Amino acid sequence: MAGTKQILQRFKATENISKVTHTMEMVSAVKYRRLYNSWRESIDFYDALAQLAYMIVTAEKTVDHPLLYPNASTNNAIIVTGSDRGLCGGYNNSVYRQIDVHTKMAKRFGRDVDIYAQGRKVITHLNNQGVELSGTFEDFDEIPSAKQTNEIADAFIDQFLNGQISRLGVVYTRFFSPASQMVQTLTVLPVADLIDDLTTRATVIWPWELNFEDFILSPTPEKIFDTIAKMMVRTSIKGCFLEAALSEHIGRVVAMRSATDNANEMMDDLTQEYNRARQSQITMELLDIIGATIK
Amino acid sequence: MVSIAQGTFRTVLLTPEGRLLDCRASSVLLPSHDGMIGILRNHAPMLCELQKGIIQVKNIPDRKNAYYLIDGGFARISLNHLTILAYEVITFEGMDREQAERTAALAKESVATKGSFVSNFDEEIDPDRAAFIVKLAHLSEIGND
């Protein structure tokens, strides 16, 4: 059995760890709450945009737009969002697994995949794996500003229109609810796939009271669709970064809460162990005194 | 005789940051891609692209008119329900009067000197946008004295 001094040292170390993990939990909880509010507030906007796009693509007279369907390129691009810091449970590991799926699938179908990464942990992991990154996003913390999002989206739209890539996906941890998050890939380009994905998520999508043909359009459907498509790509990319940050913080809250609970449990065990050791030390001392008196 | 365009309709302004407005109004002016358009009750169903400009929501029961500067977006009107999707929205609503007056003064200076300024919305405003902020301040009756 360890001596009382060693037990006290372990107790103090555990207490310090518990304070650190509790603080990290609190910090992440505040960030999570702030992001959760923005996420909840933005849902209506994404739903309305998805409804609008759905209405246009289901029109009797189809709209033809170069962003709508894949092109002949054999290159795919993925944006990977991870975290800058660790201690968030299995958050980054699930992202790594999804990247593996993409690289293996690309190899199997004879395609190339350009990986663009955000988050120091993911970048370091991919560098260690010897994966060549086509780009990194390091000029913003977690979520890009509106201007930065537009720059990112416009760069990929240009690549798509020039035939450099035929698909763009975002690998991110989707936030379903505080109890459920899952890594998935949202196909952002071509837009037909994005509309498909977003409309199945939108809360109210159908039935609509009116068809596309019932509306007066200003300007032409092609021009309207061009703007909607670009707006959808931009907002989806920003939405993915937002959900990824939200999932990271809730992951860290859960991981740190569990670490704090474990540390507290360990402190209880150590207190018992310390009392037992102290008691046996006192007993031994008493026995020594009694033994000496008898002699 | 009561006109068909009289009465109110539901107006919702959605942005990626949240729902900025959800009320009934009897008249809304929108900065459409080819000029300002007015929406009244019983407007025909319409999908319209918006450009940079000011949305004016008028005659809202029990509150003042509302004005929003947008950078672009879409408006959909159907069955007396107007949904506006807009991004990069600036409004003086809910802003402290002193702060609003300071922003309006900075915008006026920016227009006069043709230089950009950083607003309390934490973004750099160019003189072109500043001119719209001056107009927004005028409509919102800020810094008019």
Tab-separated table of C-alpha atoms in Angstrom:
chain	number	residue	atom	x	y	z
A	1	MET	CA	0.000	0.000	0.000
A	2	ALA	CA	1.280	3.506	-0.890
A	3	GLY	CA	2.220	5.820	1.960
A	4	THR	CA	0.043	8.758	2.965
A	5	LYS	CA	2.466	11.229	1.384
A	6	GLN	CA	2.277	9.545	-2.034
A	7	ILE	CA	-1.511	9.301	-1.783
A	8	LEU	CA	-1.738	13.017	-0.983
A	9	GLN	CA	0.487	13.835	-3.976
A	10	ARG	CA	-1.747	11.771	-6.269
A	11	PHE	CA	-4.825	13.419	-4.758
A	12	LYS	CA	-3.477	16.901	-5.475
A	13	ALA	CA	-2.507	15.959	-9.049
A	14	THR	CA	-5.990	14.528	-9.633
A	15	GLU	CA	-7.577	17.620	-8.106
A	16	ASN	CA	-5.584	19.839	-10.494
A	17	ILE	CA	-6.598	17.714	-13.475
A	18	SER	CA	-10.214	17.912	-12.372
A	19	LYS	CA	-10.009	21.727	-12.163
A	20	VAL	CA	-8.457	21.943	-15.643
A	21	THR	CA	-11.005	19.607	-17.251
A	22	HIS	CA	-13.876	21.381	-15.501
A	23	THR	CA	-12.633	24.754	-16.811
A	24	MET	CA	-12.289	23.337	-20.325
A	25	GLU	CA	-15.826	21.974	-20.070
A	26	MET	CA	-17.134	25.402	-19.019
A	27	VAL	CA	-15.282	27.223	-21.831
A	28	SER	CA	-16.551	24.781	-24.465
A	29	ALA	CA	-20.064	24.922	-23.024
A	30	VAL	CA	-20.139	28.722	-23.472
A	31	LYS	CA	-18.816	28.480	-27.044
A	32	TYR	CA	-21.269	25.672	-27.764
A	33	ARG	CA	-24.237	27.684	-26.493
A	34	ARG	CA	-23.269	30.689	-28.667
A	35	LEU	CA	-22.843	28.528	-31.775
A	36	TYR	CA	-25.994	26.542	-31.024
A	37	ASN	CA	-28.042	29.754	-31.055
A	38	SER	CA	-26.609	30.824	-34.425
A	39	TRP	CA	-27.193	27.339	-35.821
A	40	ARG	CA	-30.811	27.269	-34.643
A	41	GLU	CA	-31.404	30.767	-35.996
A	42	SER	CA	-29.994	29.870	-39.419
A	43	ILE	CA	-32.157	26.773	-40.015
A	44	ASP	CA	-35.119	28.751	-41.410
A	45	PHE	CA	-32.889	30.491	-43.949
A	46	TYR	CA	-31.409	27.199	-45.231
A	47	ASP	CA	-34.851	25.599	-45.408
A	48	ALA	CA	-36.336	28.522	-47.345
A	49	LEU	CA	-33.385	28.512	-49.757
A	50	ALA	CA	-33.687	24.752	-50.279
A	51	GLN	CA	-37.427	25.080	-50.941
A	52	LEU	CA	-36.780	27.782	-53.519
A	53	ALA	CA	-34.142	25.707	-55.295
A	54	TYR	CA	-36.321	22.594	-55.187
A	55	MET	CA	-39.200	24.479	-56.744
A	56	ILE	CA	-36.985	25.629	-59.616
A	57	VAL	CA	-35.481	22.215	-60.381
A	58	THR	CA	-38.875	20.505	-60.314
A	59	ALA	CA	-40.362	22.948	-62.801
A	60	GLU	CA	-42.015	21.517	-65.914
A	61	LYS	CA	-39.601	23.410	-68.135
A	62	THR	CA	-36.212	22.415	-66.789
A	63	VAL	CA	-33.569	24.975	-66.020
A	64	ASP	CA	-30.225	24.207	-67.577
A	65	HIS	CA	-27.217	25.453	-65.679
A	66	PRO	CA	-23.546	24.346	-65.768
A	67	LEU	CA	-23.451	24.102	-61.946
A	68	LEU	CA	-26.354	21.677	-61.903
A	69	TYR	CA	-24.713	18.496	-63.224
A	70	PRO	CA	-21.254	16.876	-62.965
A	71	ASN	CA	-18.743	17.591	-65.713
A	72	ALA	CA	-16.237	15.319	-67.461
A	73	SER	CA	-13.326	15.940	-65.063
A	74	THR	CA	-11.884	12.945	-63.191
A	75	ASN	CA	-10.919	15.113	-60.247
A	76	ASN	CA	-12.945	15.391	-57.074
A	77	ALA	CA	-12.289	17.879	-54.296
A	78	ILE	CA	-13.104	17.574	-50.620
A	79	ILE	CA	-12.961	20.157	-47.868
A	80	VAL	CA	-12.184	18.495	-44.553
A	81	THR	CA	-13.065	20.247	-41.302
A	82	GLY	CA	-11.422	19.136	-38.087
A	83	SER	CA	-10.436	20.782	-34.851
A	84	ASP	CA	-7.458	22.932	-33.906
A	85	ARG	CA	-7.223	21.438	-30.443
A	86	GLY	CA	-7.579	17.916	-29.091
A	87	LEU	CA	-9.431	16.594	-26.040
A	88	CYS	CA	-12.740	16.369	-27.847
A	89	GLY	CA	-13.308	12.617	-27.748
A	90	GLY	CA	-13.431	10.760	-31.030
A	91	TYR	CA	-14.289	13.888	-33.029
A	92	ASN	CA	-11.157	13.970	-35.208
A	93	ASN	CA	-10.808	10.179	-35.509
A	94	SER	CA	-14.198	9.910	-37.200
A	95	VAL	CA	-13.146	12.624	-39.669
A	96	TYR	CA	-9.908	10.713	-40.437
A	97	ARG	CA	-11.921	7.575	-41.163
A	98	GLN	CA	-14.180	9.460	-43.575
A	99	ILE	CA	-11.130	10.859	-45.419
A	100	ASP	CA	-9.840	7.290	-45.767
A	101	VAL	CA	-13.139	6.255	-47.326
A	102	HIS	CA	-12.845	9.077	-49.869
A	103	THR	CA	-9.258	8.317	-50.836
A	104	LYS	CA	-9.983	4.585	-51.156
A	105	MET	CA	-13.131	5.187	-53.214
A	106	ALA	CA	-11.284	7.618	-55.499
A	107	LYS	CA	-8.499	5.058	-56.035
A	108	ARG	CA	-11.010	2.320	-56.762
A	109	PHE	CA	-12.841	4.374	-59.380
A	110	GLY	CA	-9.665	5.764	-60.925
A	111	ARG	CA	-10.263	9.347	-59.852
A	112	ASP	CA	-8.065	11.881	-58.145
A	113	VAL	CA	-9.120	13.610	-54.994
A	114	ASP	CA	-7.869	17.066	-53.989
A	115	ILE	CA	-7.994	17.503	-50.229
A	116	TYR	CA	-8.403	20.952	-48.674
A	117	ALA	CA	-8.159	20.883	-44.887
A	118	GLN	CA	-9.126	23.099	-41.989
A	119	GLY	CA	-8.040	22.469	-38.403
A	120	ARG	CA	-4.490	21.909	-37.140
A	121	LYS	CA	-5.186	18.351	-35.947
A	122	VAL	CA	-6.422	17.200	-39.351
A	123	ILE	CA	-3.623	18.987	-41.211
A	124	THR	CA	-0.977	17.393	-38.950
A	125	HIS	CA	-2.587	13.955	-39.302
A	126	LEU	CA	-2.707	14.158	-43.097
A	127	ASN	CA	0.888	15.444	-43.262
A	128	ASN	CA	2.000	12.521	-41.074
A	129	GLN	CA	0.161	10.128	-43.386
A	130	GLY	CA	2.058	11.602	-46.329
A	131	VAL	CA	-1.124	12.904	-47.950
A	132	GLU	CA	-0.443	15.876	-50.187
A	133	LEU	CA	-2.864	18.667	-49.391
A	134	SER	CA	-4.118	20.883	-52.191
A	135	GLY	CA	-4.807	23.701	-49.746
A	136	THR	CA	-5.418	24.596	-46.133
A	137	PHE	CA	-7.687	27.150	-44.509
A	138	GLU	CA	-5.726	28.788	-41.749
A	139	ASP	CA	-6.817	32.402	-41.990
A	140	PHE	CA	-9.912	31.984	-39.831
A	141	ASP	CA	-10.749	30.399	-36.519
A	142	GLU	CA	-13.454	27.702	-36.788
A	143	ILE	CA	-15.980	29.602	-38.929
A	144	PRO	CA	-15.129	31.820	-41.909
A	145	SER	CA	-16.641	35.294	-42.201
A	146	ALA	CA	-19.143	36.022	-44.975
A	147	LYS	CA	-16.367	37.489	-47.134
A	148	GLN	CA	-14.036	34.518	-46.548
A	149	THR	CA	-16.868	32.057	-47.282
A	150	ASN	CA	-17.593	33.824	-50.554
A	151	GLU	CA	-13.927	33.655	-51.528
A	152	ILE	CA	-13.740	29.919	-50.748
A	153	ALA	CA	-17.024	29.157	-52.548
A	154	ASP	CA	-16.173	31.287	-55.597
A	155	ALA	CA	-12.780	29.581	-55.964
A	156	PHE	CA	-14.424	26.133	-56.063
A	157	ILE	CA	-17.225	27.321	-58.358
A	158	ASP	CA	-14.548	28.600	-60.772
A	159	GLN	CA	-12.705	25.259	-60.608
A	160	PHE	CA	-15.977	23.442	-61.314
A	161	LEU	CA	-16.924	25.690	-64.216
A	162	ASN	CA	-13.411	25.385	-65.694
A	163	GLY	CA	-13.701	21.603	-65.577
A	164	GLN	CA	-10.896	21.175	-63.015
A	165	ILE	CA	-13.168	19.309	-60.594
A	166	SER	CA	-16.357	17.369	-61.183
A	167	ARG	CA	-17.469	17.183	-57.552
A	168	LEU	CA	-16.937	19.075	-54.342
A	169	GLY	CA	-17.786	17.542	-50.988
A	170	VAL	CA	-17.416	18.807	-47.449
A	171	VAL	CA	-16.403	16.242	-44.841
A	172	TYR	CA	-17.714	17.514	-41.537
A	173	THR	CA	-19.389	16.374	-38.354
A	174	ARG	CA	-23.059	17.032	-38.807
A	175	PHE	CA	-24.919	18.233	-35.742
A	176	PHE	CA	-28.299	16.515	-35.473
A	177	SER	CA	-28.959	17.325	-31.824
A	178	PRO	CA	-26.929	17.783	-28.635
A	179	ALA	CA	-27.098	13.994	-28.226
A	180	SER	CA	-26.258	13.037	-31.785
A	181	GLN	CA	-23.519	14.103	-34.190
A	182	MET	CA	-22.162	12.127	-37.094
A	183	VAL	CA	-19.421	12.573	-39.658
A	184	GLN	CA	-20.714	12.792	-43.198
A	185	THR	CA	-19.944	14.291	-46.575
A	186	LEU	CA	-22.215	16.933	-48.017
A	187	THR	CA	-21.912	17.118	-51.801
A	188	VAL	CA	-21.895	20.826	-52.555
A	189	LEU	CA	-21.146	20.635	-56.275
A	190	PRO	CA	-22.862	19.708	-58.567
A	191	VAL	CA	-25.792	21.640	-57.172
A	192	ALA	CA	-28.369	18.954	-58.144
A	193	ASP	CA	-26.880	16.695	-55.440
A	194	LEU	CA	-26.812	19.551	-52.944
A	195	ILE	CA	-30.488	20.349	-53.574
A	196	ASP	CA	-31.304	16.660	-53.186
A	197	ASP	CA	-29.544	16.554	-49.855
A	198	LEU	CA	-30.860	19.847	-48.503
A	199	THR	CA	-34.459	19.230	-49.485
A	200	THR	CA	-34.509	15.939	-47.647
A	201	ARG	CA	-33.300	17.823	-44.583
A	202	ALA	CA	-35.607	20.848	-44.886
A	203	THR	CA	-38.338	20.773	-42.274
A	204	VAL	CA	-41.219	21.683	-44.554
A	205	ILE	CA	-40.642	21.093	-48.219
A	206	TRP	CA	-43.846	19.801	-49.703
A	207	PRO	CA	-46.757	20.115	-50.466
A	208	TRP	CA	-46.506	23.567	-51.892
A	209	GLU	CA	-49.563	25.575	-52.624
A	210	LEU	CA	-48.135	26.803	-55.923
A	211	ASN	CA	-45.962	25.491	-58.725
A	212	PHE	CA	-42.982	27.190	-60.233
A	213	GLU	CA	-45.123	28.023	-63.296
A	214	ASP	CA	-47.511	30.089	-61.150
A	215	PHE	CA	-44.817	32.637	-60.271
A	216	ILE	CA	-43.843	35.810	-62.069
A	217	LEU	CA	-40.078	35.620	-62.370
A	218	SER	CA	-37.778	38.563	-62.354
A	219	PRO	CA	-35.187	38.165	-63.951
A	220	THR	CA	-35.261	34.970	-66.076
A	221	PRO	CA	-35.293	31.490	-64.420
A	222	GLU	CA	-31.693	30.876	-65.583
A	223	LYS	CA	-30.432	34.078	-63.962
A	224	ILE	CA	-32.409	33.439	-60.778
A	225	PHE	CA	-31.054	29.910	-60.605
A	226	ASP	CA	-27.498	31.136	-61.147
A	227	THR	CA	-27.776	33.380	-58.083
A	228	ILE	CA	-29.597	30.762	-55.994
A	229	ALA	CA	-27.023	28.090	-56.865
A	230	LYS	CA	-24.098	30.315	-55.849
A	231	MET	CA	-25.932	31.393	-52.691
A	232	MET	CA	-26.565	27.741	-51.812
A	233	VAL	CA	-22.942	26.756	-52.304
A	234	ARG	CA	-21.783	29.653	-50.104
A	235	THR	CA	-24.306	29.121	-47.330
A	236	SER	CA	-23.805	25.346	-47.345
A	237	ILE	CA	-20.036	25.677	-46.962
A	238	LYS	CA	-20.491	28.131	-44.098
A	239	GLY	CA	-23.191	25.913	-42.566
A	240	CYS	CA	-20.815	22.913	-42.626
A	241	PHE	CA	-18.094	24.876	-40.823
A	242	LEU	CA	-20.666	26.033	-38.267
A	243	GLU	CA	-22.007	22.526	-37.622
A	244	ALA	CA	-18.465	21.133	-37.410
A	245	ALA	CA	-17.508	23.731	-34.761
A	246	LEU	CA	-20.747	23.044	-32.905
A	247	SER	CA	-20.074	19.284	-32.899
A	248	GLU	CA	-16.485	19.862	-31.778
A	249	HIS	CA	-17.561	21.918	-28.782
A	250	ILE	CA	-20.318	19.539	-27.722
A	251	GLY	CA	-17.789	16.691	-28.136
A	252	ARG	CA	-15.358	18.524	-25.890
A	253	VAL	CA	-18.067	19.315	-23.312
A	254	VAL	CA	-18.973	15.603	-23.120
A	255	ALA	CA	-15.332	14.438	-23.036
A	256	MET	CA	-14.341	16.965	-20.376
A	257	ARG	CA	-17.426	16.276	-18.264
A	258	SER	CA	-16.583	12.600	-18.301
A	259	ALA	CA	-12.924	13.383	-17.456
A	260	THR	CA	-14.041	15.599	-14.540
A	261	ASP	CA	-16.396	12.889	-13.281
A	262	ASN	CA	-13.611	10.305	-13.488
A	263	ALA	CA	-11.205	12.631	-11.666
A	264	ASN	CA	-13.791	13.246	-8.937
A	265	GLU	CA	-14.394	9.513	-8.602
A	266	MET	CA	-10.656	8.959	-8.345
A	267	MET	CA	-10.429	11.668	-5.665
A	268	ASP	CA	-13.114	9.856	-3.640
A	269	ASP	CA	-11.181	6.576	-3.958
A	270	LEU	CA	-7.930	8.298	-3.002
A	271	THR	CA	-9.595	9.918	0.037
A	272	GLN	CA	-10.713	6.477	1.201
A	273	GLU	CA	-7.286	5.022	0.495
A	274	TYR	CA	-5.639	7.911	2.359
A	275	ASN	CA	-7.899	7.437	5.394
A	276	ARG	CA	-7.210	3.724	5.388
A	277	ALA	CA	-3.441	4.294	5.141
A	278	ARG	CA	-3.573	6.955	7.858
A	279	GLN	CA	-5.598	4.638	10.103
A	280	SER	CA	-3.188	1.761	9.626
A	281	GLN	CA	-0.243	4.105	10.265
A	282	ILE	CA	-1.851	5.246	13.553
A	283	THR	CA	-2.568	1.624	14.504
A	284	MET	CA	1.040	0.681	13.809
A	285	GLU	CA	2.292	3.590	15.906
A	286	LEU	CA	-0.061	2.650	18.757
A	287	LEU	CA	1.111	-0.966	18.575
A	288	ASP	CA	4.726	0.246	18.734
A	289	ILE	CA	3.952	2.372	21.822
A	290	ILE	CA	2.014	-0.461	23.513
A	291	GLY	CA	4.776	-2.970	22.657
A	292	ALA	CA	7.425	-0.684	24.112
A	293	THR	CA	5.387	-0.185	27.341
A	294	ILE	CA	4.936	-3.954	27.829
A	295	LYS	CA	8.683	-4.511	27.528
B	1	MET	CA	-65.120	50.971	-51.749
B	2	VAL	CA	-62.312	48.849	-50.245
B	3	SER	CA	-59.440	48.267	-52.645
B	4	ILE	CA	-58.161	44.733	-53.263
B	5	ALA	CA	-54.676	45.890	-52.214
B	6	GLN	CA	-55.788	47.146	-48.812
B	7	GLY	CA	-54.970	45.147	-45.691
B	8	THR	CA	-51.876	43.473	-44.357
B	9	PHE	CA	-49.816	40.452	-45.332
B	10	ARG	CA	-47.190	38.421	-43.526
B	11	THR	CA	-43.607	39.564	-44.032
B	12	VAL	CA	-40.612	37.479	-42.995
B	13	LEU	CA	-36.973	38.501	-43.362
B	14	LEU	CA	-34.543	35.573	-43.086
B	15	THR	CA	-30.761	35.795	-42.988
B	16	PRO	CA	-28.113	33.158	-42.241
B	17	GLU	CA	-27.805	34.829	-38.830
B	18	GLY	CA	-31.483	34.440	-38.019
B	19	ARG	CA	-35.026	35.684	-38.511
B	20	LEU	CA	-34.802	39.471	-38.394
B	21	LEU	CA	-38.442	40.257	-38.992
B	22	ASP	CA	-41.699	38.359	-38.783
B	23	CYS	CA	-44.745	40.601	-38.770
B	24	ARG	CA	-47.757	41.748	-40.736
B	25	ALA	CA	-47.307	44.849	-42.870
B	26	SER	CA	-49.429	46.620	-45.424
B	27	SER	CA	-46.651	47.773	-47.729
B	28	VAL	CA	-43.084	46.667	-48.448
B	29	LEU	CA	-40.595	48.295	-50.808
B	30	LEU	CA	-37.891	45.985	-52.126
B	31	PRO	CA	-34.631	46.776	-53.966
B	32	SER	CA	-35.243	44.451	-56.910
B	33	HIS	CA	-32.454	43.742	-59.436
B	34	ASP	CA	-34.000	46.262	-61.840
B	35	GLY	CA	-35.244	48.933	-59.457
B	36	MET	CA	-37.491	49.368	-56.439
B	37	ILE	CA	-40.728	47.389	-56.375
B	38	GLY	CA	-43.665	47.781	-54.031
B	39	ILE	CA	-45.577	44.878	-52.573
B	40	LEU	CA	-49.153	45.235	-51.342
B	41	ARG	CA	-51.719	42.700	-50.182
B	42	ASN	CA	-52.950	40.284	-52.863
B	43	HIS	CA	-49.835	40.669	-54.995
B	44	ALA	CA	-49.477	38.036	-57.710
B	45	PRO	CA	-47.097	35.167	-56.838
B	46	MET	CA	-43.601	36.364	-57.665
B	47	LEU	CA	-39.967	35.318	-57.331
B	48	CYS	CA	-37.594	38.219	-57.544
B	49	GLU	CA	-33.866	38.685	-57.228
B	50	LEU	CA	-32.801	41.540	-54.983
B	51	GLN	CA	-29.751	43.741	-55.233
B	52	LYS	CA	-27.922	45.937	-52.741
B	53	GLY	CA	-30.410	48.398	-51.295
B	54	ILE	CA	-32.858	49.190	-48.543
B	55	ILE	CA	-35.951	47.161	-47.715
B	56	GLN	CA	-38.699	49.399	-46.367
B	57	VAL	CA	-41.433	47.675	-44.391
B	58	LYS	CA	-44.264	50.111	-43.772
B	59	ASN	CA	-47.474	50.298	-41.774
B	60	ILE	CA	-46.694	47.536	-39.332
B	61	PRO	CA	-49.454	47.413	-36.704
B	62	ASP	CA	-48.317	48.667	-33.274
B	63	ARG	CA	-44.757	49.504	-34.224
B	64	LYS	CA	-42.613	51.857	-36.284
B	65	ASN	CA	-41.652	51.226	-39.901
B	66	ALA	CA	-38.665	48.932	-40.334
B	67	TYR	CA	-35.693	49.521	-42.637
B	68	TYR	CA	-32.937	47.063	-43.579
B	69	LEU	CA	-29.893	47.493	-45.777
B	70	ILE	CA	-29.185	44.269	-47.665
B	71	ASP	CA	-26.400	43.169	-49.959
B	72	GLY	CA	-28.631	41.054	-52.187
B	73	GLY	CA	-30.972	38.113	-51.926
B	74	PHE	CA	-34.378	36.881	-53.000
B	75	ALA	CA	-37.994	37.692	-52.352
B	76	ARG	CA	-40.839	35.255	-52.759
B	77	ILE	CA	-44.418	36.400	-52.511
B	78	SER	CA	-47.278	33.966	-52.649
B	79	LEU	CA	-50.695	33.854	-51.008
B	80	ASN	CA	-50.070	37.045	-49.008
B	81	HIS	CA	-46.851	35.734	-47.553
B	82	LEU	CA	-43.640	37.575	-48.385
B	83	THR	CA	-40.397	35.763	-47.580
B	84	ILE	CA	-37.197	37.694	-48.086
B	85	LEU	CA	-33.896	35.818	-48.084
B	86	ALA	CA	-31.062	38.269	-47.647
B	87	TYR	CA	-27.478	38.319	-46.520
B	88	GLU	CA	-25.174	40.894	-44.919
B	89	VAL	CA	-28.062	42.842	-43.468
B	90	ILE	CA	-27.525	46.101	-41.598
B	91	THR	CA	-30.237	47.688	-39.505
B	92	PHE	CA	-30.425	50.310	-36.786
B	93	GLU	CA	-33.187	48.351	-35.054
B	94	GLY	CA	-32.254	47.313	-31.553
B	95	MET	CA	-29.122	49.428	-31.683
B	96	ASP	CA	-28.402	51.908	-28.942
B	97	ARG	CA	-29.209	55.454	-30.151
B	98	GLU	CA	-25.723	56.839	-29.457
B	99	GLN	CA	-24.054	53.960	-31.297
B	100	ALA	CA	-26.438	54.370	-34.230
B	101	GLU	CA	-25.671	58.094	-34.457
B	102	ARG	CA	-21.936	57.385	-34.365
B	103	THR	CA	-22.287	54.841	-37.209
B	104	ALA	CA	-24.359	57.314	-39.228
B	105	ALA	CA	-21.723	60.042	-38.666
B	106	LEU	CA	-18.912	57.688	-39.750
B	107	ALA	CA	-20.887	56.733	-42.853
B	108	LYS	CA	-21.441	60.420	-43.737
B	109	GLU	CA	-17.722	61.080	-43.335
B	110	SER	CA	-16.892	58.038	-45.460
B	111	VAL	CA	-19.147	59.291	-48.263
B	112	ALA	CA	-17.586	62.785	-48.072
B	113	THR	CA	-13.958	61.567	-48.009
B	114	LYS	CA	-14.567	58.526	-50.258
B	115	GLY	CA	-12.770	56.328	-47.699
B	116	SER	CA	-13.792	53.083	-46.018
B	117	PHE	CA	-14.565	52.714	-42.313
B	118	VAL	CA	-14.934	49.850	-39.866
B	119	SER	CA	-18.429	49.832	-38.444
B	120	ASN	CA	-19.593	48.489	-35.116
B	121	PHE	CA	-20.838	45.517	-37.162
B	122	ASP	CA	-17.092	44.669	-37.353
B	123	GLU	CA	-16.877	44.918	-41.062
B	124	GLU	CA	-15.203	47.281	-43.450
B	125	ILE	CA	-17.748	49.484	-45.164
B	126	ASP	CA	-16.847	50.982	-48.535
B	127	PRO	CA	-18.118	54.458	-49.563
B	128	ASP	CA	-20.756	52.907	-51.816
B	129	ARG	CA	-22.269	50.966	-48.902
B	130	ALA	CA	-21.743	53.957	-46.615
B	131	ALA	CA	-24.044	55.987	-48.884
B	132	PHE	CA	-26.766	53.397	-48.277
B	133	ILE	CA	-26.126	53.563	-44.520
B	134	VAL	CA	-26.605	57.345	-44.660
B	135	LYS	CA	-29.929	56.782	-46.420
B	136	LEU	CA	-30.857	54.052	-43.906
B	137	ALA	CA	-30.075	56.430	-41.033
B	138	HIS	CA	-32.205	59.131	-42.669
B	139	LEU	CA	-35.162	56.745	-43.056
B	140	SER	CA	-34.717	55.460	-39.499
B	141	GLU	CA	-34.649	59.092	-38.277
B	142	ILE	CA	-31.152	58.831	-36.852
B	143	GLY	CA	-28.813	61.794	-36.836
B	144	ASN	CA	-31.332	63.941	-38.722
B	145	ASP	CA	-31.143	66.929	-36.313
